[in-house]
XYZ file of C-alpha atoms in Angstrom:
561
model
C 134.694 115.517 105.935
C 137.831 116.589 104.595
C 136.843 117.465 101.188
C 133.872 119.255 99.087
C 133.399 115.682 97.342
C 133.350 113.527 100.568
C 130.997 116.100 102.165
C 128.511 116.675 99.603
C 128.263 112.946 98.604
C 124.817 111.851 100.271
C 123.402 115.261 100.800
C 120.079 114.865 99.095
C 116.738 115.604 100.540
C 115.101 112.589 102.573
C 111.331 111.971 102.382
C 111.023 112.327 105.929
C 111.798 116.215 105.451
C 110.811 116.976 101.970
C 108.269 114.395 100.651
C 107.424 116.095 97.481
C 110.978 115.969 96.172
C 111.563 112.328 96.544
C 111.539 111.596 92.815
C 114.026 114.302 92.088
C 117.755 113.948 91.484
C 118.455 111.984 88.182
C 120.769 109.039 88.303
C 123.785 108.323 85.577
C 121.600 106.032 83.878
C 118.909 108.734 83.772
C 120.846 111.071 81.869
C 118.749 111.296 78.922
C 115.582 112.400 80.746
C 113.412 114.228 78.357
C 112.985 117.896 79.222
C 108.998 117.115 78.843
C 109.668 115.207 82.327
C 110.524 118.372 84.081
C 107.710 120.413 82.191
C 105.082 117.763 83.641
C 106.821 117.690 86.966
C 106.476 121.351 86.933
C 102.741 121.377 85.796
C 102.172 118.751 88.691
C 103.415 120.848 91.313
C 101.672 123.863 90.268
C 98.359 121.962 90.393
C 97.904 121.403 86.546
C 97.604 117.537 86.668
C 95.456 117.195 83.639
C 98.112 119.077 81.679
C 100.906 116.874 83.541
C 99.297 113.649 82.339
C 98.908 115.114 78.840
C 102.500 115.386 78.496
C 103.274 112.009 79.877
C 101.194 110.683 77.262
C 102.835 112.470 74.580
C 106.066 110.974 75.808
C 104.735 107.707 75.953
C 103.638 107.892 72.269
C 106.618 109.637 70.843
C 109.120 107.027 69.264
C 111.792 109.440 69.005
C 112.299 109.723 72.829
C 114.710 106.349 73.815
C 112.961 103.327 75.144
C 114.324 103.193 78.203
C 113.218 106.768 78.934
C 109.571 105.839 77.949
C 109.294 102.749 79.661
C 110.095 104.725 82.840
C 106.708 106.871 82.517
C 105.361 105.095 85.675
C 107.864 107.161 88.043
C 106.796 110.332 86.565
C 102.871 109.483 86.933
C 103.796 108.369 90.348
C 105.211 111.776 90.997
C 102.032 113.466 89.893
C 100.113 111.143 92.209
C 102.221 112.465 94.982
C 101.914 116.103 93.996
C 97.903 115.438 94.265
C 98.513 113.750 97.808
C 100.452 116.992 98.725
C 97.632 119.201 98.099
C 94.726 117.021 99.014
C 93.144 118.154 102.087
C 90.998 115.075 102.636
C 93.327 112.280 104.248
C 91.539 109.526 102.806
C 91.758 110.801 99.189
C 95.461 111.744 100.063
C 95.889 108.235 100.749
C 94.255 107.055 97.656
C 97.192 109.292 95.618
C 99.801 107.985 97.586
C 98.156 104.059 96.768
C 97.968 104.922 93.103
C 101.539 105.835 93.242
C 102.957 102.928 95.016
C 100.845 100.827 92.334
C 102.459 102.533 89.687
C 105.908 102.050 90.476
C 105.283 98.177 91.421
C 103.876 97.756 88.206
C 106.942 99.324 86.760
C 109.422 97.233 88.858
C 107.221 93.929 87.732
C 107.252 94.579 84.124
C 110.895 96.392 83.972
C 113.234 93.894 85.950
C 116.223 94.910 84.419
C 115.677 98.653 84.010
C 118.448 101.139 85.530
C 115.803 102.616 87.766
C 114.368 99.571 89.229
C 116.107 100.327 92.710
C 115.102 104.038 92.653
C 111.745 102.947 92.118
C 111.818 100.415 95.252
C 113.508 103.304 97.511
C 110.526 105.261 96.391
C 108.042 102.668 97.200
C 109.592 102.527 100.760
C 109.323 106.449 101.424
C 105.726 106.417 99.986
C 104.681 103.647 102.348
C 106.833 105.474 105.177
C 104.498 108.738 104.255
C 101.172 106.647 104.242
C 102.196 105.160 107.714
C 102.753 108.731 109.047
C 99.105 109.609 107.759
C 97.656 106.994 110.008
C 99.501 108.187 112.868
C 98.267 111.634 112.024
C 94.430 110.291 111.881
C 95.122 107.938 115.318
C 95.658 111.231 117.149
C 92.515 112.744 116.129
C 90.487 109.444 116.631
C 87.616 110.104 119.053
C 86.054 106.350 118.806
C 88.441 103.592 120.635
C 87.832 101.226 117.903
C 89.577 103.672 115.057
C 92.175 104.423 117.277
C 93.122 100.575 117.870
C 92.725 100.055 114.269
C 94.551 102.794 113.285
C 97.527 101.848 115.350
C 97.929 98.398 114.118
C 97.845 99.336 110.417
C 100.246 101.979 111.089
C 102.523 99.757 113.036
C 102.259 96.735 110.493
C 102.989 99.491 107.624
C 105.936 100.806 109.350
C 107.277 97.199 110.290
C 106.884 96.316 106.440
C 108.982 99.551 105.516
C 111.654 98.531 107.613
C 111.935 95.051 106.244
C 111.782 95.946 102.933
C 114.618 98.557 103.150
C 116.513 95.665 104.984
C 115.683 93.507 101.952
C 117.046 95.872 99.641
C 120.334 96.338 101.504
C 120.921 92.351 101.296
C 120.097 92.035 97.851
C 122.459 95.324 97.000
C 125.227 93.696 98.518
C 124.797 90.396 96.538
C 125.111 92.302 93.257
C 128.077 92.864 91.084
C 128.089 96.164 89.553
C 128.682 96.097 85.731
C 130.307 99.630 85.209
C 130.801 102.686 87.496
C 127.490 104.499 86.866
C 125.591 100.710 88.097
C 128.277 100.673 91.287
C 127.184 104.587 92.186
C 123.371 103.569 92.051
C 123.792 100.256 93.920
C 126.074 102.012 96.852
C 123.713 104.861 96.861
C 120.714 102.627 97.375
C 122.244 100.896 100.189
C 122.945 104.264 101.881
C 119.360 105.029 101.844
C 117.985 101.887 102.454
C 119.927 101.387 105.491
C 119.085 104.718 107.172
C 115.425 104.586 106.289
C 114.980 101.092 107.622
C 116.063 102.364 111.011
C 113.790 105.866 110.279
C 110.959 103.646 109.911
C 111.759 101.687 113.444
C 111.969 105.027 115.171
C 108.644 106.092 113.627
C 106.933 102.757 114.686
C 108.191 103.198 118.302
C 106.563 106.761 118.786
C 103.324 105.465 117.635
C 100.970 106.279 120.704
C 99.771 103.023 122.872
C 102.961 100.774 121.426
C 103.823 98.288 124.158
C 106.800 99.509 126.215
C 108.804 96.252 125.623
C 108.231 96.674 121.446
C 109.098 100.292 121.535
C 112.308 99.804 123.615
C 113.173 97.161 121.100
C 112.604 99.212 118.132
C 114.655 101.795 119.371
C 117.167 99.450 120.701
C 118.165 98.111 117.090
C 117.565 101.212 115.846
C 120.445 102.816 117.545
C 122.821 99.448 117.153
C 122.471 100.139 113.310
C 122.923 103.818 112.999
C 126.292 103.234 115.184
C 127.459 101.050 112.505
C 126.288 103.327 109.819
C 128.012 106.226 111.211
C 131.148 104.212 111.394
C 130.642 103.188 107.894
C 129.717 106.387 106.253
C 131.589 108.854 108.585
C 132.835 110.691 105.601
C 129.588 111.215 104.147
C 126.689 113.861 104.766
C 124.525 111.457 105.338
C 126.154 110.743 108.758
C 124.647 113.748 110.112
C 121.479 112.644 109.327
C 122.121 109.370 111.181
C 123.547 111.141 114.225
C 120.349 113.095 114.582
C 118.154 110.084 114.431
C 120.011 108.465 116.927
C 120.044 111.266 119.382
C 116.146 111.133 118.709
C 116.230 107.256 119.484
C 118.086 107.806 122.487
C 115.911 110.583 123.816
C 112.687 108.450 123.418
C 114.763 105.609 125.310
C 115.793 108.201 128.080
C 119.424 108.108 127.372
C 119.730 111.992 127.972
C 123.306 112.334 128.514
C 124.281 109.900 125.527
C 121.511 111.709 123.286
C 123.027 115.116 124.087
C 126.464 114.075 122.959
C 124.922 112.782 119.781
C 122.832 115.870 119.156
C 125.914 117.954 120.001
C 127.732 115.869 117.071
C 125.286 116.626 114.839
C 125.263 120.419 115.297
C 128.934 120.135 114.025
C 127.414 120.348 110.858
C 127.260 124.109 111.088
C 130.942 124.388 111.328
C 131.973 121.876 109.085
C 129.881 123.368 106.364
C 131.566 126.729 107.278
C 135.071 125.277 107.206
C 134.407 123.859 103.851
C 132.656 127.184 102.610
C 129.986 125.334 101.482
C 126.393 126.863 101.396
C 123.542 125.361 103.684
C 121.083 123.830 101.567
C 117.240 122.944 102.692
C 118.456 119.582 103.375
C 121.314 121.019 105.771
C 118.713 123.111 107.032
C 116.517 120.425 108.221
C 119.146 118.647 109.987
C 120.393 121.314 111.593
C 116.693 122.785 112.701
C 115.593 119.345 113.840
C 118.794 118.813 115.997
C 118.108 122.361 117.527
C 114.338 121.246 118.371
C 115.287 117.954 119.891
C 117.999 119.620 121.932
C 115.433 121.896 123.348
C 112.985 118.946 124.166
C 115.999 116.846 125.614
C 116.506 119.880 128.420
C 113.169 120.011 129.117
C 112.502 116.481 129.148
C 115.261 115.775 131.667
C 114.165 118.586 133.897
C 116.444 121.404 132.625
C 114.343 124.293 132.053
C 117.175 126.934 132.339
C 119.564 125.151 130.158
C 116.546 124.714 127.323
C 115.776 128.543 127.859
C 119.544 129.623 127.334
C 119.792 127.325 124.825
C 116.961 128.747 122.604
C 118.117 132.347 123.333
C 121.593 131.555 122.039
C 120.347 129.757 118.823
C 117.567 132.820 118.141
C 120.615 135.233 118.671
C 123.638 133.182 116.618
C 121.512 131.883 113.694
C 119.483 134.471 111.816
C 117.978 131.628 109.480
C 116.161 130.132 112.482
C 113.683 133.169 112.539
C 112.418 133.046 108.752
C 111.931 129.061 109.099
C 109.589 126.919 110.643
C 111.976 126.374 113.613
C 111.729 129.654 114.875
C 108.353 129.183 115.710
C 108.835 125.679 117.028
C 111.774 126.791 119.372
C 109.317 129.530 121.071
C 106.956 127.022 121.651
C 109.465 125.040 123.700
C 110.721 128.264 125.257
C 107.051 129.167 126.602
C 107.234 125.717 128.383
C 110.258 126.497 129.930
C 109.719 129.976 130.887
C 106.419 129.041 132.738
C 108.536 126.100 134.556
C 110.975 128.839 135.232
C 108.065 130.771 136.820
C 108.771 134.169 134.339
C 104.994 134.053 133.494
C 105.340 137.904 131.855
C 107.886 136.606 129.065
C 106.304 133.129 128.533
C 103.140 135.077 127.980
C 104.796 137.775 125.715
C 106.190 135.063 123.599
C 103.310 132.985 123.603
C 101.031 135.850 122.262
C 103.333 136.399 119.329
C 102.877 132.848 118.489
C 99.261 133.160 118.582
C 99.512 136.030 116.269
C 101.506 134.897 113.868
C 99.112 132.083 113.118
C 95.917 132.105 115.063
C 94.533 128.872 113.715
C 97.821 126.785 113.611
C 98.887 123.910 115.766
C 101.251 125.839 117.402
C 98.836 128.725 118.224
C 96.568 125.903 119.860
C 99.564 124.711 122.086
C 100.003 128.131 123.207
C 96.376 128.730 124.354
C 96.496 125.644 126.154
C 99.674 126.818 127.945
C 97.955 130.252 128.621
C 94.979 128.750 129.747
C 96.902 126.348 132.364
C 98.803 129.796 133.595
C 95.461 131.360 134.009
C 96.176 134.095 131.064
C 92.921 133.633 129.119
C 92.109 131.906 125.791
C 93.941 134.099 123.088
C 93.798 137.044 121.176
C 91.318 138.579 118.512
C 93.115 139.782 115.736
C 92.196 142.330 113.363
C 90.634 141.799 109.695
C 94.280 143.188 108.002
C 96.108 141.079 110.343
C 93.997 138.048 109.603
C 94.266 138.532 106.103
C 98.186 138.642 106.078
C 98.091 135.202 107.762
C 95.845 134.097 105.140
C 98.162 135.072 102.556
C 101.058 133.222 103.915
C 98.826 130.052 104.158
C 97.919 130.512 100.527
C 101.768 130.728 99.717
C 101.952 127.394 101.274
C 99.039 125.915 99.508
C 96.915 125.892 102.822
C 93.927 127.081 101.025
C 91.491 125.355 103.613
C 93.500 126.922 106.688
C 93.528 130.189 105.055
C 89.621 130.178 104.425
C 89.259 130.190 108.007
C 91.506 133.245 108.774
C 89.593 135.040 106.106
C 86.182 134.144 107.663
C 87.457 135.731 110.751
C 88.664 138.929 108.673
C 84.973 139.003 107.741
C 83.676 138.530 110.725
C 86.181 140.875 112.391
C 84.841 143.802 110.261
C 82.970 145.754 112.747
C 82.616 149.275 111.356
C 81.736 150.441 108.128
C 85.196 151.404 107.160
C 86.407 148.032 107.828
C 83.611 146.866 105.562
C 84.224 148.801 102.935
C 88.191 148.103 103.189
C 88.681 144.733 104.330
C 85.677 142.544 103.076
C 85.823 142.729 99.651
C 89.436 141.644 100.140
C 88.706 138.739 102.023
C 85.985 137.568 99.787
C 88.254 137.768 96.765
C 91.066 135.727 98.130
C 88.285 133.219 99.645
C 87.442 132.868 95.812
C 90.810 132.416 95.088
C 91.361 129.539 97.727
C 88.135 127.940 96.311
C 89.274 128.233 92.764
C 92.622 126.349 93.625
C 90.533 123.694 95.128
C 88.518 123.067 92.109
C 85.420 124.295 93.902
C 84.525 126.614 91.001
C 80.753 127.546 91.804
C 81.579 127.957 95.472
C 84.409 130.455 94.111
C 81.909 132.182 91.752
C 79.647 133.017 94.931
C 82.684 134.495 96.773
C 84.020 136.820 93.824
C 80.393 137.934 93.238
C 80.235 139.170 96.802
C 83.164 141.195 95.786
C 81.423 143.482 93.237
C 77.939 143.277 94.609
C 78.829 144.205 97.979
C 81.343 146.907 96.578
C 81.102 147.537 92.935
C 83.792 150.409 93.057
C 86.168 148.654 95.033
C 89.716 148.023 93.351
C 89.026 144.010 93.229
C 85.329 144.325 91.932
C 86.135 144.200 87.954
C 88.819 141.458 88.731
C 86.332 139.506 90.746
C 83.868 139.639 87.782
C 86.523 138.479 85.587
C 87.052 135.498 87.911
C 83.655 134.579 87.949
C 83.655 134.146 84.203
C 86.341 131.927 84.275
C 84.832 129.729 87.401
C 81.646 129.179 85.077
C 83.624 128.579 81.924
C 85.746 126.001 83.708
C 82.581 124.430 84.906
C 81.029 124.814 81.353
C 83.763 122.782 80.374
C 83.069 119.860 82.679
C 79.169 119.996 82.574
C 78.254 121.336 79.351
C 75.317 122.672 81.034
C 73.414 125.401 79.254
C 73.088 127.394 82.500
C 76.758 127.633 83.014
C 76.909 128.596 79.548
C 74.403 131.681 80.368
C 76.323 132.510 83.157
C 79.407 133.027 81.307
C 77.404 135.512 78.839
C 75.637 137.311 81.759
C 78.906 138.176 83.988
C 80.982 138.531 80.795
C 78.788 141.329 79.482
C 79.066 142.801 83.027
C 82.687 143.474 82.339
C 81.378 146.787 80.493
C 80.746 148.070 83.968
C 84.355 148.742 84.389
C 85.390 150.413 80.898
C 88.574 151.763 81.993
C 89.989 148.942 83.819
C 92.856 146.723 82.845
C 90.685 143.683 83.514
C 89.879 143.967 79.888
C 93.258 142.772 79.218
C 92.017 139.308 80.097
C 89.480 139.165 77.248
C 91.732 137.136 74.910
C 91.799 134.493 77.646
C 88.152 134.221 77.537
C 88.068 134.160 73.933
C 90.863 131.377 74.021
C 89.028 129.228 76.602
C 86.019 129.193 74.353
C 87.819 128.184 71.027
C 89.607 125.338 73.055
C 86.616 124.067 74.450
C 84.891 123.929 70.796
C 88.420 122.122 69.512
C 89.879 124.959 67.797
C 93.244 124.417 69.235
C 95.592 126.598 67.007
C 92.716 129.539 67.125
C 92.638 129.179 71.027
C 96.531 129.323 71.086
C 96.685 132.439 68.726
C 93.849 134.247 71.553
C 95.844 133.135 74.390
C 99.017 134.641 72.543
C 97.136 137.902 72.309
C 97.543 138.275 76.306
C 99.398 141.534 77.184
C 101.997 141.083 79.980
C 100.392 142.801 82.629
C 97.107 140.920 82.236
C 96.192 138.851 85.028
C 95.707 135.745 83.165
C 98.888 136.426 81.291
C 100.786 133.187 82.789
C 97.838 130.933 83.014
C 97.073 131.748 79.240
C 100.716 131.067 78.289
C 100.330 127.462 79.884
C 97.115 126.819 78.272
C 98.238 128.318 74.618
C 101.493 125.969 74.719
C 99.294 123.074 75.573
C 97.248 123.596 72.818
C 100.042 123.872 70.170
C 101.217 120.484 72.023
C 98.198 118.656 71.442
C 97.322 119.806 68.047
C 100.918 119.291 66.898
C 100.706 115.585 68.248
C 97.396 115.444 66.145
C 98.845 116.515 62.774
C 101.907 114.202 63.303
C 99.411 111.251 64.340
């Protein structure tokens, strides 16, 4: 770790930490990647999947784009499928998107055997399969039928085993390659570094599948530790070594080798000092290594019967690392601290922290754990939150695209409106946000019903005109899909109702509605002109810009064709 270059090399996001970013980070062979690729990515991760696919189609047909770039379109399409999986709340549908992404990359590898991005595609397939296996384990933990539990366990174990084997094969093949130039040498070395680490991560995750035979579990973990020791020796001057240390520490913890695990985790946490010494800012990748080391260390102290050390360690982290409270690790550490405090019989402090965790996210997994801890200590099932706090919690979930969970909090907000004042102030707000959630989930009819509740129950509420406009948009989108005359009638009916609020800025959005009608009629240039008339203060301003740009792109492509 003697230079910035040595430390930075290898510091990129691992799929286990940030799955949605696994395709990011162009290699030297991909330096000519079109700006349209980045545009399509941004559309996909904003949920504009149709537009992202349209852009990718245009790249494919654009003869001015280098052939090597066009031929790698499957990598972009796989990323679009991954973005769909990340937004899909149904596990089965999410898995289908991951399977589609894998199939695209498989096809790319078979058809483009000499392409510069084949190694990248193979690594990405391994990450995607590992993500799929993790989804199976998550389903396994929720399975209520024994046969389903056994089937999911077998499938997950087989998939993790396949991932580990494939990563091992990549390493063997890469070591046999003779690079033709410096760029190819860098690509091969990067693939070896990634594949070696991910093979052991797959074995670690396989060993943690509930119900694994102890003999099999121990062998997987022991093999992983041995490989990780070699990895750290080989790449001790790279940032990836810290990720390997963390993984080795977690393997040792699973094996019950507590002293060795503690040493390894403390070595991992030296990353904080190394970054400070080299004057390098902590990126999300660094934080995930550090945060997971914090959590594993706390769990180690509890598992080894040292609740006092666990409590002291967590207190110190919360005091010395200000970034912890703003991230997921803050709550995770407090969950472990509550467990430590209950073991130390400090019930008052444990209950106070547990209730704060519940209040922060009443419907989250950590809140469920805290309720169980409180029940076991006789402290009651939890707390009932006022409507305002439920809405604030829903806002946080919506920011993280957790729309289904946000709707649960919004329903609680509505049910919590027990006075006329609460009903007038908070119920319309909750219905409006529920409409936004349903709209994001492409459930336009249900969204329209939720929005309509706002202006029928409280026509003078500040959100009433916005809700009416949103209803028009919902029925317009449904008409685009269904061509049902009843949807068109609803558009006309609610659009005329906007006149009930003549002085409201919602009128600024009228050009957006006109643009949608023209776009549906195939009049793309005219639609783009309408979208361009939107004022910056209009709620539909950003969406209008995107749709207007899309119309111009498609129209230009048609004219060129």
